[in-house]
PDB file of C-alpha atoms in Angstrom:
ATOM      1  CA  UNK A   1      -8.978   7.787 -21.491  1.00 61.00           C
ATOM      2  CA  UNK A   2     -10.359   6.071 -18.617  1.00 74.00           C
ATOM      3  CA  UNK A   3     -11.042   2.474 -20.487  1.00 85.00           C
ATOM      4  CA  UNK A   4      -7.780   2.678 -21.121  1.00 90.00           C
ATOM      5  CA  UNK A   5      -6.753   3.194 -17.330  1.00 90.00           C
ATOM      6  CA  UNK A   6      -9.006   0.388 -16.583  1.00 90.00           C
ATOM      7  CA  UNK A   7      -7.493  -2.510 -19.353  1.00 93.00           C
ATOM      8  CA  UNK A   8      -4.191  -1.188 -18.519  1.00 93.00           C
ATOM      9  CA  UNK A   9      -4.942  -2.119 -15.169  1.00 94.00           C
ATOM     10  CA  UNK A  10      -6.324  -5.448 -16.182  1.00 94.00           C
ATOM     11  CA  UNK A  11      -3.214  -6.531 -18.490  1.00 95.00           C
ATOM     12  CA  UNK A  12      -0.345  -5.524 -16.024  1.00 95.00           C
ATOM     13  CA  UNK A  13      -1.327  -6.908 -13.189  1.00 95.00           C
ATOM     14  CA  UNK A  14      -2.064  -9.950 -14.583  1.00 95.00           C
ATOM     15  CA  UNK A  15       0.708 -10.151 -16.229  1.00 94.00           C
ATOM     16  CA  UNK A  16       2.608  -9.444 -12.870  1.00 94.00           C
ATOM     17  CA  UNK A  17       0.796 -12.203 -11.491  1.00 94.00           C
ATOM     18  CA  UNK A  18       2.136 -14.230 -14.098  1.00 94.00           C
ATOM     19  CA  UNK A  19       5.744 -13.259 -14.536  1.00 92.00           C
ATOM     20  CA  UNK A  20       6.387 -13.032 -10.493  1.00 91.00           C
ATOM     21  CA  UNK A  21       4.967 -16.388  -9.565  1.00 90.00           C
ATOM     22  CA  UNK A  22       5.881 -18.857 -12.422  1.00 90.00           C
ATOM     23  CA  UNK A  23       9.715 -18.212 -13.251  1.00 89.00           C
ATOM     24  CA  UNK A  24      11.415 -21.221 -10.942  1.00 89.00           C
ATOM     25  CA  UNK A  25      14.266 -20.073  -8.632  1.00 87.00           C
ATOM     26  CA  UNK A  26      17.816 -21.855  -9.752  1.00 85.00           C
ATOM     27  CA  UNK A  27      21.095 -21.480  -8.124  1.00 84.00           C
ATOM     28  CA  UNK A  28      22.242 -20.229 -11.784  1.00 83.00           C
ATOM     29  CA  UNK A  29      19.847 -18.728 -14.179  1.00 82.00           C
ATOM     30  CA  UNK A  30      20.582 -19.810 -17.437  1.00 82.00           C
ATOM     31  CA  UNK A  31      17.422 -17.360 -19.268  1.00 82.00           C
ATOM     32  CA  UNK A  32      15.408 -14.966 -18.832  1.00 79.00           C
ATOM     33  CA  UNK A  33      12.522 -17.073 -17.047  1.00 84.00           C
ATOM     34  CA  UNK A  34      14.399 -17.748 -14.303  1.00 86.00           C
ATOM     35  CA  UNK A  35      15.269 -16.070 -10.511  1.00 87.00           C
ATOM     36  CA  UNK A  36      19.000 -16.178  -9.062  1.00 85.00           C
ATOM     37  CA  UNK A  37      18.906 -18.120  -5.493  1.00 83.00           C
ATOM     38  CA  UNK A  38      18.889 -16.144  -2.534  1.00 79.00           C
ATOM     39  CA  UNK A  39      20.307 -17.862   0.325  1.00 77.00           C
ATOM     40  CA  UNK A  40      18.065 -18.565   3.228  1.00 76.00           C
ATOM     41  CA  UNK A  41      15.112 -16.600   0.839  1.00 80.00           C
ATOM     42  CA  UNK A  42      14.558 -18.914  -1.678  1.00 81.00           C
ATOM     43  CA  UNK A  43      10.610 -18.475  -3.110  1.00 86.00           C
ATOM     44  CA  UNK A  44      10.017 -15.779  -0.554  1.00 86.00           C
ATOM     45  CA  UNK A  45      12.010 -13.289  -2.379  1.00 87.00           C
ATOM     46  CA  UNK A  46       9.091 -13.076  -4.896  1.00 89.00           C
ATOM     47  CA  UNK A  47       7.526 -10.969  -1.884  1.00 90.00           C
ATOM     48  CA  UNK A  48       9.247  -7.820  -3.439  1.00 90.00           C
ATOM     49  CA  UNK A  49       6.749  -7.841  -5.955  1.00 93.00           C
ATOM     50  CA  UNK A  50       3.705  -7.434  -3.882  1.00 94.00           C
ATOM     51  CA  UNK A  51       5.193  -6.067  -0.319  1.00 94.00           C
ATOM     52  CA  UNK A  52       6.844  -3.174  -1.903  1.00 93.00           C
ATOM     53  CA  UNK A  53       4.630  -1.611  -4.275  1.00 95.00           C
ATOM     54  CA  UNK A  54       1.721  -1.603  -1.055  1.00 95.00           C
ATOM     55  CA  UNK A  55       4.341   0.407   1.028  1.00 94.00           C
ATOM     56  CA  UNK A  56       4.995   2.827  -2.093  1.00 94.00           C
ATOM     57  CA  UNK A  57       1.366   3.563  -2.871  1.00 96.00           C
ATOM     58  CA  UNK A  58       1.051   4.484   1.197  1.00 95.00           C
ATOM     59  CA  UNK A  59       3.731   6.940   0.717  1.00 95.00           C
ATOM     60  CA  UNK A  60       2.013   8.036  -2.805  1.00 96.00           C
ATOM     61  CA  UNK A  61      -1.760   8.410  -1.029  1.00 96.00           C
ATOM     62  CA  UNK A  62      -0.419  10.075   1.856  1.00 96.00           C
ATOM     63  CA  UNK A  63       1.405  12.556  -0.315  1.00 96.00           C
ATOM     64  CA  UNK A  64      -1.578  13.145  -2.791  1.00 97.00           C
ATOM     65  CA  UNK A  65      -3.935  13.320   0.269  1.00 96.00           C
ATOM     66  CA  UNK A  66      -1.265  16.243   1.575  1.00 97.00           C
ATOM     67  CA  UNK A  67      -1.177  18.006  -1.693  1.00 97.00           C
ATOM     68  CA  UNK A  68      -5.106  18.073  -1.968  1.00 97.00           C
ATOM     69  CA  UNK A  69      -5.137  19.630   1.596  1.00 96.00           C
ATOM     70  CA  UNK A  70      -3.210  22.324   0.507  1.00 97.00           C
ATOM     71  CA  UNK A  71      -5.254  22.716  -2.366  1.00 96.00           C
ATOM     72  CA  UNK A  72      -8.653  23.058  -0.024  1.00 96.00           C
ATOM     73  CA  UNK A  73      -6.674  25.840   2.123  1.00 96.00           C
ATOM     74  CA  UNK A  74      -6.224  27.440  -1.047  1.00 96.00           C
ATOM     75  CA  UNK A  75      -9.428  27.314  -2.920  1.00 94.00           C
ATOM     76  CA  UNK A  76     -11.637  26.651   0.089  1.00 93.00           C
ATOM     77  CA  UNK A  77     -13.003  24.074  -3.002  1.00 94.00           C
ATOM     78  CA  UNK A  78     -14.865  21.005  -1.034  1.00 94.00           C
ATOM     79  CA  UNK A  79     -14.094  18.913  -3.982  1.00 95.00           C
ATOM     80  CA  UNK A  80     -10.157  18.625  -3.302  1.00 96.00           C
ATOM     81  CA  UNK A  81     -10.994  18.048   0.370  1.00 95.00           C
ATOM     82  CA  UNK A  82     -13.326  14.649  -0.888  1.00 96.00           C
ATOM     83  CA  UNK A  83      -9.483  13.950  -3.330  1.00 96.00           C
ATOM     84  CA  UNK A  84      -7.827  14.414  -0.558  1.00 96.00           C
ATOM     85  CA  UNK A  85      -9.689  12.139   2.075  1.00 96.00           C
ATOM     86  CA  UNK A  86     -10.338   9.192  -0.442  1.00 96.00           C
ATOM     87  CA  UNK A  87      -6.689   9.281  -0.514  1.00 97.00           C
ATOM     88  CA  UNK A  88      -5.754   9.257   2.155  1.00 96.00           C
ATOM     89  CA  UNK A  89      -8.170   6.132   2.644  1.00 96.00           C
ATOM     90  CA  UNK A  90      -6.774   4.200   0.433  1.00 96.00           C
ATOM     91  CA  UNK A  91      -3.126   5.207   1.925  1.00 96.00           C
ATOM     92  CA  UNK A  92      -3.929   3.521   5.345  1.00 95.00           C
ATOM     93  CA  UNK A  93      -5.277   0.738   3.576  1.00 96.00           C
ATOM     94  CA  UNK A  94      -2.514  -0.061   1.789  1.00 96.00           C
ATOM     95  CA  UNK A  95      -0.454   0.771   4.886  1.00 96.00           C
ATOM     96  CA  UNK A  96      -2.479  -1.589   6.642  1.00 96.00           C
ATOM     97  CA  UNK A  97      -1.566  -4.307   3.813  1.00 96.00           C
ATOM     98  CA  UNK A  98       1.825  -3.809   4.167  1.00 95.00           C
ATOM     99  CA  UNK A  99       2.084  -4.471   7.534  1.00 95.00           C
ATOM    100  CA  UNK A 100       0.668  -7.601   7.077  1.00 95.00           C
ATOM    101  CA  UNK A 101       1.797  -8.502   4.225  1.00 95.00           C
ATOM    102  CA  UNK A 102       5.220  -7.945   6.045  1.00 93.00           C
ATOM    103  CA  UNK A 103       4.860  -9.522   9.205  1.00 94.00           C
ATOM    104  CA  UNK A 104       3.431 -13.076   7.291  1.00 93.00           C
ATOM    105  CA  UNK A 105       6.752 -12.912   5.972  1.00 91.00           C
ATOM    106  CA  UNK A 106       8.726 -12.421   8.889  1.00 91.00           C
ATOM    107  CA  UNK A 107       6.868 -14.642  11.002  1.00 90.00           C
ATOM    108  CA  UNK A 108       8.760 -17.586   8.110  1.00 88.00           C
ATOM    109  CA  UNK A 109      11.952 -15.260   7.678  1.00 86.00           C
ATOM    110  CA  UNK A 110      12.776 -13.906  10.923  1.00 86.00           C
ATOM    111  CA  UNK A 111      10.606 -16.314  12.661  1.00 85.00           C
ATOM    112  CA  UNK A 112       7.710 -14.702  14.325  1.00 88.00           C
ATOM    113  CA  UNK A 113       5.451 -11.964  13.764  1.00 92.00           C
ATOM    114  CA  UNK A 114       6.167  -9.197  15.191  1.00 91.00           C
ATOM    115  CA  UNK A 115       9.400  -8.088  16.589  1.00 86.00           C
ATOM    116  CA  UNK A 116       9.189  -3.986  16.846  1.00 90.00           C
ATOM    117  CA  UNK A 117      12.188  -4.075  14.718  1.00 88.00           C
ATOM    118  CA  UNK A 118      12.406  -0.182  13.697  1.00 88.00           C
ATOM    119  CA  UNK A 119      10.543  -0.661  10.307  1.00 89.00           C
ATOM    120  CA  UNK A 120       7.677  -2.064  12.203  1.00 91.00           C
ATOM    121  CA  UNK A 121       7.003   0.268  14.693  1.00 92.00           C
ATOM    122  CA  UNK A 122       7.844   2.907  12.600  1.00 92.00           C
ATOM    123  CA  UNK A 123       5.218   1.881  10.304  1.00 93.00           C
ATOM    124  CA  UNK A 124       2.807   1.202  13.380  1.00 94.00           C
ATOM    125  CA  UNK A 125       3.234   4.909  14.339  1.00 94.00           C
ATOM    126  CA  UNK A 126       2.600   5.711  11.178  1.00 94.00           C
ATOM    127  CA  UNK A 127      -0.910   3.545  10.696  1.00 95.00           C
ATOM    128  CA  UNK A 128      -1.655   5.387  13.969  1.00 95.00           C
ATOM    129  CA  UNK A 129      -0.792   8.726  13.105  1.00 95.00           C
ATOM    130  CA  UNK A 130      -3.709   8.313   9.997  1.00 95.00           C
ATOM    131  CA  UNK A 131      -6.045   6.431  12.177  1.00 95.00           C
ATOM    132  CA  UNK A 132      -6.166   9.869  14.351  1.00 96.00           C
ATOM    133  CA  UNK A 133      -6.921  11.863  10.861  1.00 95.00           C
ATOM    134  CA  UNK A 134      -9.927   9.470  10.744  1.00 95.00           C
ATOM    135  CA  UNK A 135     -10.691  10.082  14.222  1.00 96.00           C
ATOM    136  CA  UNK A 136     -10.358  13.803  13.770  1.00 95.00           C
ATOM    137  CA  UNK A 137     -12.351  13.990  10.693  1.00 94.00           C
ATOM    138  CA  UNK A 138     -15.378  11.857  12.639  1.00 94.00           C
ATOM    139  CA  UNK A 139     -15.350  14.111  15.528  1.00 94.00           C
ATOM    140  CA  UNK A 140     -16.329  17.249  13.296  1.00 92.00           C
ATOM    141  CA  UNK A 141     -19.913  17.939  12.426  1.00 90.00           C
ATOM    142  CA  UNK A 142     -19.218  21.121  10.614  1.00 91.00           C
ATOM    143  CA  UNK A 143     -18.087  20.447   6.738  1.00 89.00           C
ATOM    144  CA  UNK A 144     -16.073  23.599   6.383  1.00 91.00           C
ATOM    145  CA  UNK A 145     -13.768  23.119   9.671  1.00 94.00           C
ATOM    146  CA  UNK A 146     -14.053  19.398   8.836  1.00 94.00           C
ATOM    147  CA  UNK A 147     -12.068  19.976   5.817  1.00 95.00           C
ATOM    148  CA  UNK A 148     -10.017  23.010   6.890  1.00 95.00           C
ATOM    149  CA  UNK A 149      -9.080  21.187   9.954  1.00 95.00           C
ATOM    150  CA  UNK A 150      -8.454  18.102   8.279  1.00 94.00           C
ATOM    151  CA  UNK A 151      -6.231  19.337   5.659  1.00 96.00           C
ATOM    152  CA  UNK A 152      -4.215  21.345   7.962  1.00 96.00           C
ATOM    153  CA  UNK A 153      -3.349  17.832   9.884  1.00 96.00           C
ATOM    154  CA  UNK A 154      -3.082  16.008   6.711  1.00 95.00           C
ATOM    155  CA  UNK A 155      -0.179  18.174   5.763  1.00 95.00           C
ATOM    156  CA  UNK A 156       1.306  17.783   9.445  1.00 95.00           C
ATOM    157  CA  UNK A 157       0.973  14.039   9.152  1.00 95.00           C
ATOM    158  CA  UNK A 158       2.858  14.316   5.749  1.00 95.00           C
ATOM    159  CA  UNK A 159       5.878  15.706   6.903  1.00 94.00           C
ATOM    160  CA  UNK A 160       6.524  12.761   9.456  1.00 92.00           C
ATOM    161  CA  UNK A 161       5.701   9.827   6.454  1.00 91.00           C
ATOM    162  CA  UNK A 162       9.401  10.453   4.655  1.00 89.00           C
ATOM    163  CA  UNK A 163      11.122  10.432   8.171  1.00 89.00           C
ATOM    164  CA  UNK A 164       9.322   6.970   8.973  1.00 89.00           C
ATOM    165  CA  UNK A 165       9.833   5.271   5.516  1.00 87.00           C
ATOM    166  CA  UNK A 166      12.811   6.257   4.710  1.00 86.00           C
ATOM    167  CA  UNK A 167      15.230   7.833   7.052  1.00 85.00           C
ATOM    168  CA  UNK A 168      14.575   5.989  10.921  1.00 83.00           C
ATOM    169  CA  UNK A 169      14.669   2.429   9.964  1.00 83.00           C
ATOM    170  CA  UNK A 170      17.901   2.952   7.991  1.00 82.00           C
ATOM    171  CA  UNK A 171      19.276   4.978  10.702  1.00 82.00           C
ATOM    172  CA  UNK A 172      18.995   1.968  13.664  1.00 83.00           C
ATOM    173  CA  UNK A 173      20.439  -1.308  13.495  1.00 82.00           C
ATOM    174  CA  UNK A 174      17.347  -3.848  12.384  1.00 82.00           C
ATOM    175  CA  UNK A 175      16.779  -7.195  10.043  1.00 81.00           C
ATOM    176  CA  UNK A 176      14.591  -5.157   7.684  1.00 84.00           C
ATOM    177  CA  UNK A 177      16.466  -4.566   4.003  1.00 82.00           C
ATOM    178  CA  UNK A 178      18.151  -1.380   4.372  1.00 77.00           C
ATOM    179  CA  UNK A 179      18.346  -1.630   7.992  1.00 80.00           C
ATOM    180  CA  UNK A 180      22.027  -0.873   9.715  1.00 82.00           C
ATOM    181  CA  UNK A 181      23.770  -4.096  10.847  1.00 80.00           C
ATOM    182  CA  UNK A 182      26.768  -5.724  12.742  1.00 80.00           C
ATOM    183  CA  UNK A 183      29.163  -6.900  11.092  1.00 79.00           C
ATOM    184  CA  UNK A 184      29.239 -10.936  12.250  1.00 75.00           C
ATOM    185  CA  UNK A 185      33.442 -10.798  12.045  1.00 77.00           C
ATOM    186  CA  UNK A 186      34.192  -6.947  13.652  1.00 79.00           C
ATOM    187  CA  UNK A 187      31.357  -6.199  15.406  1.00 76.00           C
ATOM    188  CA  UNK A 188      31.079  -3.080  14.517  1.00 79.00           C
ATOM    189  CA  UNK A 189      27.827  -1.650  13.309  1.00 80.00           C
ATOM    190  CA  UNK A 190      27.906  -1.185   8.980  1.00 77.00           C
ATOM    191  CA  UNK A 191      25.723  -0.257   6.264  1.00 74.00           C
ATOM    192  CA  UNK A 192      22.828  -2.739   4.629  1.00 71.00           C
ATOM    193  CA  UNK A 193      24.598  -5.224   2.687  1.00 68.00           C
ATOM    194  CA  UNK A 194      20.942  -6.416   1.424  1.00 66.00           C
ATOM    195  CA  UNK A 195      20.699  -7.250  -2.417  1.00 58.00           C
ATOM    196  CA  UNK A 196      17.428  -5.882  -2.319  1.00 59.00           C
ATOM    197  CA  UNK A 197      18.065  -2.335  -1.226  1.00 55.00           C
ATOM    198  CA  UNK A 198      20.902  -1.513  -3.192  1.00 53.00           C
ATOM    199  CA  UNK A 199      18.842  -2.240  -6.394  1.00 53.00           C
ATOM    200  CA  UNK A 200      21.427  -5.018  -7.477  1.00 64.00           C
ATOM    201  CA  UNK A 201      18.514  -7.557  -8.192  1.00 75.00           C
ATOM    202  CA  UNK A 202      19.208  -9.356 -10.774  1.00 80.00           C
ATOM    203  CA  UNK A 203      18.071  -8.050 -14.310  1.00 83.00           C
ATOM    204  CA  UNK A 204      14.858  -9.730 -14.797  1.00 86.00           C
ATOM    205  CA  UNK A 205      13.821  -9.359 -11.191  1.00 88.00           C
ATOM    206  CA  UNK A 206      14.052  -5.790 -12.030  1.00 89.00           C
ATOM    207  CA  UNK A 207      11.773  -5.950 -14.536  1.00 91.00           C
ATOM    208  CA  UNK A 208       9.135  -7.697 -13.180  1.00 92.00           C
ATOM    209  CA  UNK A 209       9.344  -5.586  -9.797  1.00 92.00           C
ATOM    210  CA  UNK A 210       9.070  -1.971 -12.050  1.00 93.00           C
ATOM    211  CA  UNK A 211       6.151  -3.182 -14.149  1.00 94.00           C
ATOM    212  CA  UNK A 212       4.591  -4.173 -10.584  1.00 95.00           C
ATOM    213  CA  UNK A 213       5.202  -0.752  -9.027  1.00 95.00           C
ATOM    214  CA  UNK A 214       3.259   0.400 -12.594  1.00 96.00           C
ATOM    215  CA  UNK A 215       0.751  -1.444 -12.265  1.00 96.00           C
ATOM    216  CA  UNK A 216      -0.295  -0.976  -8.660  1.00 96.00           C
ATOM    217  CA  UNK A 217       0.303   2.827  -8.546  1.00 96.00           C
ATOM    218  CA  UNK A 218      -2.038   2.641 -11.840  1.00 96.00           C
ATOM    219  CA  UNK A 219      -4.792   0.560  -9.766  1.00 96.00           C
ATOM    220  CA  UNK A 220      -4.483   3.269  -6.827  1.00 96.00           C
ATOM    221  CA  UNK A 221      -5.073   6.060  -9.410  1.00 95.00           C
ATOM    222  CA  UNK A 222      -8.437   4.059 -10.646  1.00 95.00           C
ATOM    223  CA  UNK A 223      -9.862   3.117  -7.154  1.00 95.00           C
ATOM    224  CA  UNK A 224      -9.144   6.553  -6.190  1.00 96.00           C
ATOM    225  CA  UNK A 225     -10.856   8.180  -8.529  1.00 95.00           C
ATOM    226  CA  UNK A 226     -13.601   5.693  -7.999  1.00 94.00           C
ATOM    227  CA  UNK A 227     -13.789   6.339  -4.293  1.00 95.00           C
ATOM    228  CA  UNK A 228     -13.752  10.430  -5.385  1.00 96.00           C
ATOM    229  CA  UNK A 229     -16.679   9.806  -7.111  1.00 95.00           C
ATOM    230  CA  UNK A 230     -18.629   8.112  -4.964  1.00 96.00           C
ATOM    231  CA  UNK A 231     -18.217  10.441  -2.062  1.00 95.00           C
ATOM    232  CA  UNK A 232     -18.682  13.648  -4.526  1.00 95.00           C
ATOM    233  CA  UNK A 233     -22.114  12.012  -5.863  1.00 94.00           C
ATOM    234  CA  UNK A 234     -22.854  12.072  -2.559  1.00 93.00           C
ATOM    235  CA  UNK A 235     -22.346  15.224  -1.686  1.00 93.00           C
ATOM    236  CA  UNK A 236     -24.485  16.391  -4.657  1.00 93.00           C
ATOM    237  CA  UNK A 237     -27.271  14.580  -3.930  1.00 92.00           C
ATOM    238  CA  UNK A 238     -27.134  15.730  -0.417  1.00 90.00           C
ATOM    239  CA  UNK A 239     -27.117  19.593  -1.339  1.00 90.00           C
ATOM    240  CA  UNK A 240     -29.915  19.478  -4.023  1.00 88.00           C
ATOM    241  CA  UNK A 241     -31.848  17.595  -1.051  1.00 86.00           C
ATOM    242  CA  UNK A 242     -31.436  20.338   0.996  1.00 87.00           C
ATOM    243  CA  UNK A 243     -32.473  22.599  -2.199  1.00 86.00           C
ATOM    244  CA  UNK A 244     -35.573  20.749  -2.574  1.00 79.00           C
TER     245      UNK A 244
ATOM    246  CA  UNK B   1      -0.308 -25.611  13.684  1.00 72.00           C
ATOM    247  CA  UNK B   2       3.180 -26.974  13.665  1.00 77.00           C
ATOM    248  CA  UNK B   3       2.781 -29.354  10.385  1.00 86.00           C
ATOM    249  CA  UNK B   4       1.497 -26.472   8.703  1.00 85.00           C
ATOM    250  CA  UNK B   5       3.910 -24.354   9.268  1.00 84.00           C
ATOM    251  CA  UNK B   6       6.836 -26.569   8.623  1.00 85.00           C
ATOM    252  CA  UNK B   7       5.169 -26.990   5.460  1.00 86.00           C
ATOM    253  CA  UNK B   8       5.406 -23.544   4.671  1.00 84.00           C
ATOM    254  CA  UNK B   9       8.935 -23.721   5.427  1.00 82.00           C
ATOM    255  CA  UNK B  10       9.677 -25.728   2.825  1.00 83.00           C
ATOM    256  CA  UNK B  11       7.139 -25.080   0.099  1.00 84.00           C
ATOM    257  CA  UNK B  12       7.793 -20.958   0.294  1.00 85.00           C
ATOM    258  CA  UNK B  13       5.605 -20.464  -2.665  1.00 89.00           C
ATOM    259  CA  UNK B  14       2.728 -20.699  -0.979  1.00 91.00           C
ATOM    260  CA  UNK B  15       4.034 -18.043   1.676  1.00 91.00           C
ATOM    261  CA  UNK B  16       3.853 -15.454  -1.573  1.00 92.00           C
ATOM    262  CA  UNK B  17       0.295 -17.101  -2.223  1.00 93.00           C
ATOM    263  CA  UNK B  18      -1.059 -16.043   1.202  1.00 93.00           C
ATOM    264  CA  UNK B  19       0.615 -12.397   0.366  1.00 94.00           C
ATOM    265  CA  UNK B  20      -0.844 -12.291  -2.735  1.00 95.00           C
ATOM    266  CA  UNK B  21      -3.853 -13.062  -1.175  1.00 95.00           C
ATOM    267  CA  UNK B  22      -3.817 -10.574   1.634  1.00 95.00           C
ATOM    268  CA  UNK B  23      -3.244  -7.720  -0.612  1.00 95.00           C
ATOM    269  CA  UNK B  24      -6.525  -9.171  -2.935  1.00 95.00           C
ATOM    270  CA  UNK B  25      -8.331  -9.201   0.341  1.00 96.00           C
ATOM    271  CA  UNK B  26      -7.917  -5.538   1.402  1.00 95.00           C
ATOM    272  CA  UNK B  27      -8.657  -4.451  -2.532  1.00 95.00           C
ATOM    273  CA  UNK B  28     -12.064  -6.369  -2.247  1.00 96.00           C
ATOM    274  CA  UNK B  29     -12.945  -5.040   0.950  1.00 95.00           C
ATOM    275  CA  UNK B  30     -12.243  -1.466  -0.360  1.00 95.00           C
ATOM    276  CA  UNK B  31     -14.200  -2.232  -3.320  1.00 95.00           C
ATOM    277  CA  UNK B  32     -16.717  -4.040  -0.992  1.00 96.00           C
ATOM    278  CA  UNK B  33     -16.737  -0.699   1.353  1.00 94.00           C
ATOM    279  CA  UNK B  34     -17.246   1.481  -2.041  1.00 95.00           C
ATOM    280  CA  UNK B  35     -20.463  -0.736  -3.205  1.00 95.00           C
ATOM    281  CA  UNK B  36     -21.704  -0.152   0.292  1.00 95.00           C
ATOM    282  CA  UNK B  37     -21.763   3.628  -0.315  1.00 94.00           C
ATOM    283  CA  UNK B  38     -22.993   3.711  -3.694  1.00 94.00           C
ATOM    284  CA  UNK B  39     -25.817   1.371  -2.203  1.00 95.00           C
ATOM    285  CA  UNK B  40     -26.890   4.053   0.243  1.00 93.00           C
ATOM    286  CA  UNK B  41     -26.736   6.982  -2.209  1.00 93.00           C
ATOM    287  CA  UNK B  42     -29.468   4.638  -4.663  1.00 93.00           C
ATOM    288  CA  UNK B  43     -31.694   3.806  -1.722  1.00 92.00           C
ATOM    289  CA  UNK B  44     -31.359   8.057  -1.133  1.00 89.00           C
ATOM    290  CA  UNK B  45     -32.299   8.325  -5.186  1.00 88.00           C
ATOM    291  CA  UNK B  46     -35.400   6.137  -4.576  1.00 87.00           C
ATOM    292  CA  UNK B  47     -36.318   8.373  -1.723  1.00 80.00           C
TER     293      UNK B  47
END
């Protein structure tokens, strides 16, 4: 089962790769292997293929790290405390990539790097708001209140992630996709007219952009388990140490 | 500084090449950070 987690792996997101970078972009496709012109986007819209799927798998690890916490309270099991922290690793990693990721692009898009435009310091608060589960988690000697404690603020943490993903920066007016904006004839503030957000990219764009969300939240589930198993080997050895 | 980036402007491939790249570079270094740990739990093993 797992080799075939791990090729899986292998063959998608190479063939992402592939399939995002080579197709040229033409003012009018004429097949399949080609991307519709964007104005004042042109290459850069290929972005959506790695930006996105990093800012998904935060919201996934955060969420997985949330619903291992409430497993520990449950159980009191130390083994879904180790799922839940090597998620919630890898979430402010990747939430850490897509901030970058994102402000590379907006430094050549918006035209500098940082702006505090609502989906940046929304996802600013939210890198902090994990950094302090990392801080919290160092600051405890104790393995039991470590993890009680710890899960406890990992389901806390949780329940802000939707609010700053999803709901603030499409509440305020912003130059993110999905963002509110003004109108440049009225005035008067409207919804996101973005392409991107209202899923009307064009067919094969589509494509390419689900079989990248695949193959990255497929990559998460093998590095997490990977990091799980590191951290539970050590925790074995540790204990039959202490046996010996 | 200023050549490159005008360069960039106009090639914007090679903007998605640096992303690509960024997001390679944090999977390393949590791959990197992972060898690290399994390091310290063999040098334990020896012990």
């Amino acid at each position: 089962m797992k080799s075939i987690l791990r090729i899986t792996v292998f063959v998608l997101i190479t063939l992402v790769l592939i399939l995002s970078i080579v197709p040229p972009i033409v003012e009018t496709p004429k097949n399949f292997f080609e991307f519709p012109l964007i104005p004042g986007l042109e290459d850069k819209a290929k972005i959506i293929f790695f930006h996105v799927p990093t800012a998904w798998l935060t919201v996934i690890a955060y969420l997985i790290a949330m619903l291992y916490g409430i497993r520990f309270l449950k159980t009191k099991d130390i083994y879904n405390d180790m799922k839940s922290v090597s998620s919630a690793a890898l979430g402010i990693v990747f939430c850490f990539l897509a901030t970058l990721t994102g402000s590379v692009w907006a430094k050549f898009t918006w035209g500098s790097f940082w702006h505090w435009d609502p989906r940046e310091t929304s996802i600013f608060i939210l890198l902090l708001i994990y950094g302090a589960y990392f801080a919290l988690r160092s600051a405890l000697d104790n393995e039991e209140k470590r993890a009680r404690l710890s899960a406890i603020y990992s389901i806390l943490a949780f329940l802000t992630t939707p609010f700053f993903i999803f709901i603030m920066p499409r509440l305020m007016i912003g130059l993110h996709p999905g963002a509110l904006e003004i109108d440049p004839t009225t005035g008067q503030v409207k919804a996101s007219s973005n392409p991107v957000i209202k899923f009307e990219m064009a067919e094969n764009m589509r494509v390419v952009f689900f079989l990248s969300l695949t193959a990255f939240t497929l990559l998460f589930f093998w590095l997490w388990n990977l990091s799980y198993r590191v951290l539970r080997l050590k925790y074995k050895l540790q204990t039959e140490m202490q046996e010996s | 500084m200023e050549t490159l980036v005008q360069f960039l402007e106009k090639n914007s491939i090679y903007i998605v090449l640096i992303i690509v790249l960024i997001v390679w570079f944090g999977i390393y270094f949590f791959i990197y950070g992972l060898d690290k740990k399994v390091k310290k739990i063999e040098e334990k093993l020896e012990k």
